[in-house]
Short mmCIF file of C-alpha atoms and ligand atoms in Angstrom, two decimals:
data_model
loop_
_atom_site.label_atom_id
_atom_site.label_comp_id
_atom_site.label_asym_id
_atom_site.label_seq_id
_atom_site.Cartn_x
_atom_site.Cartn_y
_atom_site.Cartn_z
CA UNK Z 106 -31.31 -23.11 7.31
CA UNK Z 107 -33.60 -20.56 5.95
CA UNK Z 108 -31.87 -17.57 4.34
CA UNK Z 109 -31.49 -14.63 4.48
CA UNK Z 110 -30.29 -14.45 8.17
CA UNK Z 111 -29.92 -10.96 9.40
CA UNK Z 112 -27.16 -10.26 11.94
CA UNK Z 113 -25.31 -7.47 13.76
CA UNK Z 114 -21.88 -7.60 14.92
CA UNK Z 115 -22.02 -7.05 18.76
CA UNK Z 116 -20.51 -3.76 19.76
CA UNK Z 117 -20.63 -2.13 16.25
CA UNK Z 118 -23.30 -0.83 14.01
CA UNK Z 119 -22.35 -3.26 11.24
CA UNK Z 120 -25.21 -5.38 9.92
CA UNK Z 121 -25.17 -8.52 7.65
CA UNK Z 122 -27.60 -10.47 5.65
CA UNK Z 123 -26.32 -13.93 5.12
CA UNK Z 124 -27.85 -15.01 1.75
CA UNK Z 125 -26.48 -18.55 1.70
CA UNK Z 126 -23.43 -20.63 2.76
CA UNK Z 127 -21.34 -18.84 0.21
CA UNK Z 128 -22.80 -15.25 0.02
CA UNK Z 129 -23.57 -12.42 2.40
CA UNK Z 130 -24.32 -8.82 2.30
CA UNK Z 131 -22.35 -6.53 4.57
CA UNK Z 132 -23.04 -3.03 5.62
CA UNK Z 133 -20.33 -1.49 7.59
CA UNK Z 134 -19.66 2.16 8.81
CA UNK Z 135 -16.37 3.45 7.81
CA UNK Z 136 -15.62 6.97 8.79
CA UNK Z 137 -18.82 8.78 8.40
CA UNK Z 138 -20.37 6.65 5.61
CA UNK Z 139 -21.92 3.28 5.00
CA UNK Z 140 -19.97 0.86 2.95
CA UNK Z 141 -22.26 -1.76 1.47
CA UNK Z 142 -21.09 -4.85 -0.21
CA UNK Z 143 -22.27 -8.08 -1.61
CA UNK Z 144 -19.61 -10.65 -0.78
CA UNK Z 145 -19.37 -13.85 -2.70
CA UNK Z 146 -17.26 -16.36 -0.99
CA UNK Z 147 -15.24 -18.29 -3.53
CA UNK Z 148 -12.44 -18.97 -1.02
CA UNK Z 149 -12.05 -20.55 2.28
CA UNK Z 150 -11.55 -17.59 4.61
CA UNK Z 151 -14.72 -15.97 3.40
CA UNK Z 152 -16.66 -19.15 3.67
CA UNK Z 153 -15.34 -19.64 7.19
CA UNK Z 154 -16.66 -16.09 7.96
CA UNK Z 155 -20.03 -17.19 7.11
CA UNK Z 156 -19.77 -20.16 9.38
CA UNK Z 157 -18.50 -17.99 12.12
CA UNK Z 158 -21.37 -15.48 11.60
CA UNK Z 159 -24.01 -18.20 11.87
CA UNK Z 160 -22.48 -19.76 15.06
CA UNK Z 161 -24.60 -19.66 18.14
CA UNK Z 162 -23.24 -17.54 20.89
CA UNK Z 163 -20.63 -15.90 18.59
CA UNK Z 164 -20.14 -12.18 18.17
CA UNK Z 165 -22.82 -11.91 15.58
CA UNK Z 166 -26.49 -11.53 17.04
CA UNK Z 167 -29.57 -12.03 15.14
CA UNK Z 168 -31.68 -8.96 14.25
CA UNK Z 169 -34.82 -8.23 12.34
CA UNK Z 170 -35.00 -7.57 8.60
CA UNK Z 171 -36.07 -3.93 9.37
CA UNK Z 172 -32.93 -3.48 11.65
CA UNK Z 173 -30.73 -4.64 8.69
CA UNK Z 174 -32.60 -2.56 6.15
CA UNK Z 175 -32.30 0.70 7.83
CA UNK Z 176 -28.37 1.15 7.41
CA UNK Z 177 -28.61 -0.88 4.18
CA UNK Z 178 -30.81 1.58 2.65
CA UNK Z 179 -29.81 4.69 4.42
CA UNK Z 180 -28.90 7.19 1.76
CA UNK Z 181 -25.20 7.71 1.83
CA UNK Z 182 -25.51 11.35 0.65
CA UNK Z 183 -22.40 13.41 0.29
CA UNK Z 184 -21.63 15.80 3.11
CA UNK Z 185 -20.45 18.57 0.78
CA UNK Z 186 -16.84 17.65 1.62
CA UNK Z 187 -17.25 14.40 -0.36
CA UNK Z 188 -19.28 15.98 -3.20
CA UNK Z 189 -17.94 15.21 -6.50
CA UNK Z 190 -16.15 18.33 -7.99
CA UNK Z 191 -13.60 18.33 -10.83
CA UNK Z 192 -10.93 20.89 -10.80
CA UNK Z 193 -8.76 21.67 -13.87
CA UNK Z 194 -4.99 22.05 -14.26
CA UNK Z 195 -4.06 21.15 -10.77
CA UNK Z 196 -0.43 21.04 -9.68
CA UNK Z 197 0.29 17.67 -8.26
CA UNK Z 198 3.53 18.65 -6.46
CA UNK Z 199 1.76 18.72 -3.02
CA UNK Z 200 0.23 15.39 -3.51
CA UNK Z 201 3.40 13.34 -4.44
CA UNK Z 202 6.38 12.78 -2.10
CA UNK Z 203 8.85 13.61 -4.91
CA UNK Z 204 7.17 17.06 -4.94
CA UNK Z 205 7.66 17.66 -8.67
CA UNK Z 206 5.54 20.18 -10.27
CA UNK Z 207 3.33 18.51 -13.00
CA UNK Z 208 -0.28 19.29 -13.66
CA UNK Z 209 -3.30 17.13 -13.64
CA UNK Z 210 -5.65 18.06 -16.52
CA UNK Z 211 -8.50 17.11 -14.20
CA UNK Z 212 -8.38 16.54 -10.47
CA UNK Z 213 -10.88 15.43 -7.88
CA UNK Z 214 -10.59 14.49 -4.32
CA UNK Z 215 -12.98 11.76 -3.24
CA UNK Z 216 -13.96 10.98 0.39
CA UNK Z 217 -16.85 8.74 -0.24
CA UNK Z 218 -17.63 5.68 -2.32
CA UNK Z 219 -20.39 7.62 -3.99
CA UNK Z 220 -17.99 10.32 -5.15
CA UNK Z 221 -15.49 7.73 -6.23
CA UNK Z 222 -18.10 6.06 -8.38
CA UNK Z 223 -19.07 9.40 -9.87
CA UNK Z 224 -15.55 10.16 -10.72
CA UNK Z 225 -15.24 6.77 -12.62
CA UNK Z 226 -18.47 7.44 -14.49
CA UNK Z 227 -17.19 10.95 -15.42
CA UNK Z 228 -13.91 9.58 -16.77
CA UNK Z 229 -15.80 7.02 -18.80
CA UNK Z 230 -18.36 9.66 -20.25
CA UNK Z 231 -15.48 11.98 -21.07
CA UNK Z 232 -13.30 9.15 -22.42
CA UNK Z 233 -10.27 10.18 -20.49
CA UNK Z 234 -7.95 7.96 -18.67
CA UNK Z 235 -8.10 7.87 -14.80
CA UNK Z 236 -5.12 7.91 -12.52
CA UNK Z 237 -5.59 6.90 -8.81
CA UNK Z 238 -3.48 8.81 -6.40
CA UNK Z 239 -3.16 7.53 -2.75
CA UNK Z 240 -0.19 8.92 -0.67
CA UNK Z 241 1.70 9.60 -4.02
CA UNK Z 242 4.73 8.08 -2.37
CA UNK Z 243 5.63 5.71 -5.09
CA UNK Z 244 5.33 7.40 -8.29
CA UNK Z 245 7.36 9.60 -10.51
CA UNK Z 246 5.34 11.93 -12.84
CA UNK Z 247 7.20 12.31 -16.21
CA UNK Z 248 5.23 15.35 -17.07
CA UNK Z 249 1.68 16.72 -17.07
CA UNK Z 250 -1.00 14.07 -16.75
CA UNK Z 251 -3.69 14.16 -19.35
CA UNK Z 252 -6.28 12.26 -17.19
CA UNK Z 253 -8.65 12.58 -14.39
CA UNK Z 254 -6.49 12.25 -11.20
CA UNK Z 255 -8.56 10.90 -8.37
CA UNK Z 256 -7.14 11.47 -4.94
CA UNK Z 257 -8.61 8.74 -2.74
CA UNK Z 258 -9.29 10.10 0.74
CA UNK Z 259 -11.67 7.34 2.04
CA UNK Z 260 -10.99 7.21 5.72
CA UNK Z 261 -12.04 5.32 8.83
CA UNK Z 262 -10.61 2.56 10.94
CA UNK Z 263 -12.72 -0.23 12.16
CA UNK Z 264 -12.29 -3.42 14.22
CA UNK Z 265 -14.02 -6.37 12.74
CA UNK Z 266 -13.23 -8.94 15.35
CA UNK Z 267 -11.33 -9.09 18.50
CA UNK Z 268 -11.09 -12.17 20.87
CA UNK Z 269 -8.82 -10.48 23.26
CA UNK Z 270 -5.66 -11.78 21.46
CA UNK Z 271 -6.20 -11.53 17.64
CA UNK Z 272 -7.77 -8.48 16.11
CA UNK Z 273 -8.95 -8.08 12.58
CA UNK Z 274 -8.98 -4.38 11.59
CA UNK Z 275 -9.94 -2.73 8.50
CA UNK Z 276 -8.78 0.84 7.31
CA UNK Z 277 -9.96 3.14 4.54
CA UNK Z 278 -7.54 3.33 1.68
CA UNK Z 279 -7.06 7.07 2.23
CA UNK Z 280 -5.68 6.60 5.92
CA UNK Z 281 -2.00 7.52 6.13
CA UNK Z 282 0.02 4.53 6.58
CA UNK Z 283 2.27 5.61 9.38
CA UNK Z 284 -0.52 7.10 11.31
CA UNK Z 285 -2.44 3.82 10.92
CA UNK Z 286 0.61 1.83 12.32
CA UNK Z 287 0.68 4.29 15.20
CA UNK Z 288 -2.86 3.73 15.89
CA UNK Z 289 -2.45 -0.02 15.99
CA UNK Z 290 0.45 0.38 18.42
CA UNK Z 291 -1.66 2.77 20.65
CA UNK Z 292 -4.30 0.02 20.84
CA UNK Z 293 -1.65 -2.57 21.70
CA UNK Z 294 -1.99 -4.63 18.46
CA UNK Z 295 1.24 -5.95 17.15
CA UNK Z 296 2.33 -7.02 13.73
CA UNK Z 297 3.00 -3.75 11.79
CA UNK Z 298 5.70 -2.17 13.95
CA UNK Z 299 8.55 -2.97 11.62
CA UNK Z 300 6.60 -1.00 8.89
CA UNK Z 301 6.66 2.18 10.90
CA UNK Z 302 7.37 5.54 9.14
CA UNK Z 303 6.84 4.18 5.53
CA UNK Z 304 5.33 7.12 3.62
CA UNK Z 305 2.06 6.62 1.74
CA UNK Z 306 -1.43 5.49 2.25
CA UNK Z 307 -3.02 2.33 3.44
CA UNK Z 308 -4.65 1.85 0.00
CA UNK Z 309 -1.18 1.85 -1.76
CA UNK Z 310 0.40 -0.53 0.83
CA UNK Z 311 -0.77 -3.86 -0.83
CA UNK Z 312 -0.08 -2.63 -4.25
CA UNK Z 313 3.59 -3.02 -3.89
CA UNK Z 314 3.51 -5.27 -0.81
CA UNK Z 315 5.37 -2.59 1.25
CA UNK Z 316 8.15 -4.18 3.37
CA UNK Z 317 11.00 -3.28 5.68
CA UNK Z 318 13.19 -4.84 8.29
CA UNK Z 319 12.09 -8.30 7.59
CA UNK Z 320 8.31 -7.87 7.46
CA UNK Z 321 5.98 -7.35 4.41
CA UNK Z 322 2.48 -6.32 4.48
CA UNK Z 323 1.48 -9.90 3.14
CA UNK Z 324 2.61 -11.17 6.61
CA UNK Z 325 -0.37 -9.38 8.28
CA UNK Z 326 -2.65 -8.98 5.35
CA UNK Z 327 -6.29 -10.25 5.73
CA UNK Z 328 -8.15 -8.94 2.68
CA UNK Z 329 -8.86 -5.79 0.65
CA UNK Z 330 -11.88 -4.34 -0.96
CA UNK Z 331 -11.50 -2.89 -4.56
CA UNK Z 332 -13.79 -1.28 -7.05
CA UNK Z 333 -13.44 -2.33 -10.67
CA UNK Z 334 -12.91 0.67 -12.89
CA UNK Z 335 -14.88 -0.91 -15.91
CA UNK Z 336 -18.24 -1.40 -14.03
CA UNK Z 337 -17.94 -0.11 -10.49
CA UNK Z 338 -18.26 -3.69 -8.89
CA UNK Z 339 -16.82 -4.05 -5.52
CA UNK Z 340 -14.70 -7.20 -4.92
CA UNK Z 341 -13.01 -8.66 -2.06
CA UNK Z 342 -9.37 -10.01 -2.51
CA UNK Z 343 -7.75 -12.42 -0.22
CA UNK Z 344 -3.85 -12.77 0.01
CA UNK Z 345 -3.82 -15.57 -2.65
CA UNK Z 346 -5.73 -13.41 -5.10
CA UNK Z 347 -3.44 -10.46 -4.39
CA UNK Z 348 -0.54 -12.89 -5.51
CA UNK Z 349 2.09 -10.95 -3.41
CA UNK Z 350 5.82 -11.06 -4.30
CA UNK Z 351 8.76 -8.80 -3.39
CA UNK Z 352 7.43 -5.33 -4.01
CA UNK Z 353 4.79 -6.89 -6.12
CA UNK Z 354 1.19 -7.72 -6.26
CA UNK Z 355 -1.52 -8.61 -8.92
CA UNK Z 356 -2.26 -4.81 -8.89
CA UNK Z 357 1.15 -4.14 -10.40
CA UNK Z 358 0.94 -7.07 -12.88
CA UNK Z 359 -2.03 -8.60 -14.67
CA UNK Z 360 -4.68 -6.40 -12.99
CA UNK Z 361 -2.65 -3.23 -13.34
CA UNK Z 362 -4.83 -0.07 -13.65
CA UNK Z 363 -8.06 -1.97 -13.38
CA UNK Z 364 -9.04 -1.49 -9.78
CA UNK Z 365 -9.19 1.24 -7.02
CA UNK Z 366 -8.39 -0.14 -3.59
CA UNK Z 367 -10.87 1.27 -1.12
CA UNK Z 368 -10.31 -0.79 2.15
CA UNK Z 369 -7.69 -3.06 3.58
CA UNK Z 370 -7.98 -5.48 6.51
CA UNK Z 371 -5.17 -6.71 8.66
CA UNK Z 372 -4.85 -9.63 11.14
CA UNK Z 373 -2.98 -8.36 14.18
CA UNK Z 374 -1.94 -9.91 17.41
CA UNK Z 375 -1.59 -8.51 20.99
CA UNK Z 376 1.38 -10.78 21.68
CA UNK Z 377 2.84 -11.38 18.31
CA UNK Z 378 6.59 -12.18 18.30
CA UNK Z 379 8.92 -9.16 17.83
CA UNK Z 380 10.97 -9.40 14.70
CA UNK Z 381 14.35 -7.90 15.51
CA UNK Z 382 16.62 -10.02 13.53
CA UNK Z 383 17.00 -7.66 10.59
CA UNK Z 384 19.60 -5.02 10.13
CA UNK Z 385 20.37 -2.65 12.94
CA UNK Z 386 17.24 -3.34 14.94
CA UNK Z 387 18.76 -5.70 17.56
CA UNK Z 388 21.66 -3.09 18.18
CA UNK Z 389 19.24 -0.32 18.54
CA UNK Z 390 17.28 -2.28 21.13
CA UNK Z 391 20.37 -3.26 23.14
CA UNK Z 392 19.56 -1.09 26.16
CA UNK Z 393 16.13 -2.85 26.81
CA UNK Z 394 16.24 -6.29 28.16
CA UNK Z 395 14.76 -8.85 25.84
CA UNK Z 396 11.89 -9.82 28.13
CA UNK Z 397 10.75 -6.24 28.54
CA UNK Z 398 10.69 -5.15 24.75
CA UNK Z 399 7.26 -4.05 23.30
CA UNK Z 400 5.98 -3.62 19.80
CA UNK Z 401 6.27 0.07 20.49
CA UNK Z 402 10.02 -0.30 21.19
CA UNK Z 403 10.58 -2.12 17.95
CA UNK Z 404 8.73 0.69 16.18
CA UNK Z 405 10.79 3.42 17.89
CA UNK Z 406 14.01 1.63 16.87
CA UNK Z 407 12.66 1.32 13.18
CA UNK Z 408 11.85 5.00 13.26
CA UNK Z 409 15.35 5.98 14.47
CA UNK Z 410 17.02 3.83 11.86
CA UNK Z 411 14.81 5.05 9.11
CA UNK Z 412 15.38 8.69 10.27
CA UNK Z 413 19.20 8.26 10.06
CA UNK Z 414 19.32 6.84 6.54
CA UNK Z 415 16.30 7.97 4.71
CA UNK Z 416 15.25 11.51 3.82
CA UNK Z 417 12.03 12.82 5.23
CA UNK Z 418 9.80 13.62 2.24
CA UNK Z 419 8.43 16.68 4.00
CA UNK Z 420 11.83 18.10 3.80
CA UNK Z 421 13.49 16.55 0.60
CA UNK Z 422 11.38 15.14 -2.28
CA UNK Z 423 11.80 11.37 -2.68
CA UNK Z 424 9.83 8.16 -3.18
CA UNK Z 425 11.94 5.84 -0.86
CA UNK Z 426 13.97 3.13 -2.77
CA UNK Z 427 13.84 4.00 -6.32
CA UNK Z 428 15.06 0.58 -7.47
CA UNK Z 429 14.15 -2.95 -6.42
CA UNK Z 430 16.96 -5.21 -5.04
CA UNK Z 431 17.54 -7.61 -7.94
CA UNK Z 432 17.62 -11.39 -7.52
CA UNK Z 433 19.97 -13.44 -9.70
CA UNK Z 434 20.62 -17.31 -10.10
CA UNK Z 435 23.20 -18.66 -7.57
CA UNK Z 436 25.84 -19.02 -10.30
CA UNK Z 437 25.76 -15.44 -11.22
CA UNK Z 438 25.96 -14.43 -7.46
CA UNK Z 439 29.05 -16.66 -6.92
CA UNK Z 440 30.85 -15.14 -9.84
CA UNK Z 441 29.98 -11.67 -8.65
CA UNK Z 442 31.33 -12.52 -5.29
CA UNK Z 443 34.71 -13.67 -6.64
CA UNK Z 444 35.12 -10.22 -8.25
CA UNK Z 445 33.60 -8.30 -5.29
CA UNK Z 446 34.07 -10.15 -2.07
CA UNK Z 447 32.55 -7.35 0.01
CA UNK Z 448 29.32 -7.53 -2.01
CA UNK Z 449 26.18 -8.21 0.26
CA UNK Z 450 24.24 -11.25 -0.90
CA UNK Z 451 21.03 -12.65 0.61
CA UNK Z 452 20.14 -16.36 -0.45
CA UNK Z 453 16.32 -16.70 -1.14
CA UNK Z 454 14.29 -19.72 -0.40
CA UNK Z 455 13.90 -20.44 -4.13
CA UNK Z 456 17.75 -20.83 -4.61
CA UNK Z 457 18.27 -17.40 -6.20
CA UNK Z 458 20.31 -14.76 -4.40
CA UNK Z 459 19.13 -11.24 -3.71
CA UNK Z 460 21.78 -8.41 -4.33
CA UNK Z 461 21.76 -4.98 -2.68
CA UNK Z 462 21.04 -2.43 -5.34
CA UNK Z 463 22.04 0.32 -2.98
CA UNK Z 464 25.46 -1.21 -2.51
CA UNK Z 465 26.08 -1.63 -6.15
CA UNK Z 466 24.91 2.10 -6.91
CA UNK Z 467 27.08 3.26 -3.94
CA UNK Z 468 30.17 1.32 -5.32
CA UNK Z 469 29.54 2.63 -8.87
CA UNK Z 470 30.24 6.13 -7.18
CA UNK Z 471 26.67 7.59 -7.15
CA UNK Z 472 25.97 8.10 -3.48
CA UNK Z 473 25.51 11.72 -2.81
CA UNK Z 474 25.85 12.61 -6.52
CA UNK Z 475 24.21 16.07 -7.17
CA UNK Z 476 22.61 17.68 -10.18
CA UNK Z 477 21.02 21.06 -10.17
CA UNK Z 478 17.68 20.10 -8.95
CA UNK Z 479 18.07 16.48 -7.85
CA UNK Z 480 20.49 13.77 -7.08
CA UNK Z 481 21.18 10.52 -5.01
CA UNK Z 482 20.72 10.51 -1.39
CA UNK Z 483 24.01 10.77 0.55
CA UNK Z 484 23.21 8.26 3.24
CA UNK Z 485 21.44 5.43 1.13
CA UNK Z 486 22.19 5.31 -2.51
CA UNK Z 487 18.86 3.57 -3.36
CA UNK Z 488 17.02 6.78 -2.91
CA UNK Z 489 16.82 9.49 -5.49
CA UNK Z 490 16.12 12.92 -4.22
CA UNK Z 491 14.57 15.99 -5.54
CA UNK Z 492 15.74 19.37 -4.11
CA UNK Z 493 13.21 21.52 -5.82
CA UNK Z 494 12.45 22.96 -9.23
CA UNK Z 495 13.19 19.55 -11.08
CA UNK Z 496 11.22 17.59 -13.65
CA UNK Z 497 10.24 13.92 -13.57
CA UNK Z 498 12.18 13.54 -16.87
CA UNK Z 499 15.23 14.82 -15.40
CA UNK Z 500 15.02 12.47 -12.52
CA UNK Z 501 14.33 9.58 -14.90
CA UNK Z 502 17.41 10.56 -16.87
CA UNK Z 503 19.55 10.18 -13.60
CA UNK Z 504 17.76 6.76 -13.05
CA UNK Z 505 18.66 5.62 -16.51
CA UNK Z 506 22.37 6.82 -16.08
CA UNK Z 507 22.57 4.86 -12.83
CA UNK Z 508 21.11 1.76 -14.40
CA UNK Z 509 23.61 2.01 -17.39
CA UNK Z 510 26.51 2.38 -14.96
CA UNK Z 511 25.44 -0.53 -12.58
CA UNK Z 512 24.97 -2.68 -15.82
CA UNK Z 513 28.46 -1.80 -17.10
CA UNK Z 514 30.17 -2.47 -13.67
CA UNK Z 515 28.22 -5.52 -12.45
CA UNK Z 516 26.30 -6.83 -15.48
CA UNK Z 517 23.10 -6.38 -13.55
CA UNK Z 518 19.86 -4.75 -14.86
CA UNK Z 519 18.22 -2.71 -12.15
CA UNK Z 520 14.51 -2.24 -12.30
CA UNK Z 521 12.73 0.74 -10.85
CA UNK Z 522 10.59 0.08 -7.82
CA UNK Z 523 8.70 3.51 -8.23
CA UNK Z 524 5.96 3.57 -10.78
CA UNK Z 525 6.83 5.59 -13.81
CA UNK Z 526 3.80 7.75 -14.93
CA UNK Z 527 3.37 9.13 -18.31
CA UNK Z 528 -0.02 10.12 -19.66
CA UNK Z 529 0.66 12.85 -22.19
CA UNK Z 530 -2.20 14.51 -24.22
CA UNK Z 531 -2.23 12.60 -27.56
CA UNK Z 532 -0.96 14.67 -30.54
CA UNK Z 533 -0.41 18.25 -29.53
CA UNK Z 534 0.04 20.59 -26.65
CA UNK Z 535 -1.93 20.73 -23.45
CA UNK Z 536 -5.49 22.32 -23.72
N1 EPU C 875 24.32 -0.36 1.13
C1 EPU C 875 25.51 0.35 0.74
N2 EPU C 875 25.28 1.72 0.28
C2 EPU C 875 24.13 2.36 0.15
C3 EPU C 875 22.93 1.61 0.49
C4 EPU C 875 23.12 0.28 0.89
O1 EPU C 875 26.65 -0.15 0.91
O2 EPU C 875 24.16 3.42 -0.19
C5 EPU C 875 24.42 -1.80 1.63
C6 EPU C 875 24.10 -1.76 3.10
O3 EPU C 875 25.25 -1.47 3.85
C7 EPU C 875 23.70 -3.25 3.28
C8 EPU C 875 22.94 -3.41 1.93
O4 EPU C 875 23.50 -2.49 0.96
O5 EPU C 875 24.79 -4.16 3.33
C9 EPU C 875 21.40 -3.23 2.01
O6 EPU C 875 21.14 -2.00 2.45
P1 EPU C 875 19.85 -1.68 3.50
O7 EPU C 875 19.92 -2.67 4.68
O8 EPU C 875 19.85 -0.27 3.81
O9 EPU C 875 18.50 -2.06 2.73
P2 EPU C 875 18.22 -1.85 1.23
O10 EPU C 875 18.22 -3.28 0.66
O11 EPU C 875 19.06 -0.81 0.53
C10 EPU C 875 15.62 -2.39 1.62
C11 EPU C 875 14.36 -1.80 1.19
C12 EPU C 875 14.06 -0.40 2.17
C13 EPU C 875 13.95 -0.95 3.45
C14 EPU C 875 15.29 -1.57 3.89
C15 EPU C 875 15.22 -2.17 5.19
C16 EPU C 875 14.21 -2.38 -1.10
C17 EPU C 875 14.13 -1.74 -2.58
N3 EPU C 875 14.44 -1.45 -0.17
O12 EPU C 875 16.71 -1.46 1.31
O13 EPU C 875 12.79 -0.08 1.72
O14 EPU C 875 13.71 0.16 4.32
O15 EPU C 875 15.62 -2.71 3.07
O16 EPU C 875 14.34 -3.28 5.35
O17 EPU C 875 13.78 -3.40 -0.84
C18 EPU C 875 11.50 1.40 0.22
O18 EPU C 875 11.03 0.50 -0.26
O19 EPU C 875 11.24 2.61 -0.07
C19 EPU C 875 12.59 1.21 1.33
C20 EPU C 875 13.22 2.30 1.89
#
């Protein structure tokens, strides 16, 4: 075969130049802009993609090199909205779901890849740290942030393949998670319904492998594209490279702070099995005969359950579960069970046992606990809430008090699920 082979995905504007069996250039339109990337296929799914592209009669059709080069070279100029413009001393309260007032020394909203790269270059030149903000739904700011805070607002939803049953769909990191889930359900694509109403953005969802009601993002994850902060290189990560765990990924561990996620793709399925086994979903769906239930019905049930237990961040500041559910060795769980026969315990495939942090916090007497500006949610003890006028450090103090109390009562160390952000100005007061 002679390379490059120029192709266009039927029914879309997306063009490709296959450079060899393990490399292709891809140019896809996302929102109002072109996203160009050089994909090196180190792993099987990407190699298979190349084979699929080259298959005769498949969804990719040959085009001329000129037809490829048009979009590939078209200048992705900023449209004014996406222009790179640094603001100073910006209050981040509106941009995080806790709604705590803390100021970014520098702040920029980016709506294009070009503006994102400019922001990265600016931070490098100025020698200041860079903090990426998506939906701001999983962070507690301990104080003012002496960094360039970059609000990633890359949008656009795009179908990459659709065989009538399975759909691969990619979304810009700045899309709101819940709106994206609603869009997939409007289109009849199943798989993400149990993850309805989770606050935050699409880009943040793989960071902590968001999960609820028996489903985690890793169950439907295809790949993500991320830009490396050190040199601006765009790289594709498959599920294995993301190394997902319970509320974990490589982006919270070894690669923490090194990448900006710009696009995430999901494998969805028009007739995927409904997952109703977890918690109260089955009870919520009782009125609908089993054979008539749809993905939308499951989503509606999840929304009702969440609304009954979890505070709406638009009304009361919060970041969902503040702590992770800890897992302990079976012997520890057994001992705890003898002392606390009502303690919920969930055996894990690896032999360990997951404990309900919310139950322990509740038992320790914290549910509904109120301090002046903040407290513990009265319907779910795992959620810390901010009523207004509080600081991140105050909330962190409450978290520490809760951790100490659970440790004392159950001998268990709780770990925060929410990212704790502290980037103070070194040596001195804020300039
Ligand atoms: N429980 C109490 N009191 C409480 C809270 C919980 O007794 O105040 C008990 C419940 O009765 C139940 C057990 O603890 O027996 C577990 O509670 P629940 O089913 O409400 O779930 P969770 O473990 O507290 C997790 C996720 C939630 C997710 C729900 C449903 C974590 C850290 N949290 O909560 O995720 O919505 O399961 O899948 O894994 C989030 O991450 O922000 C989040 C809300």
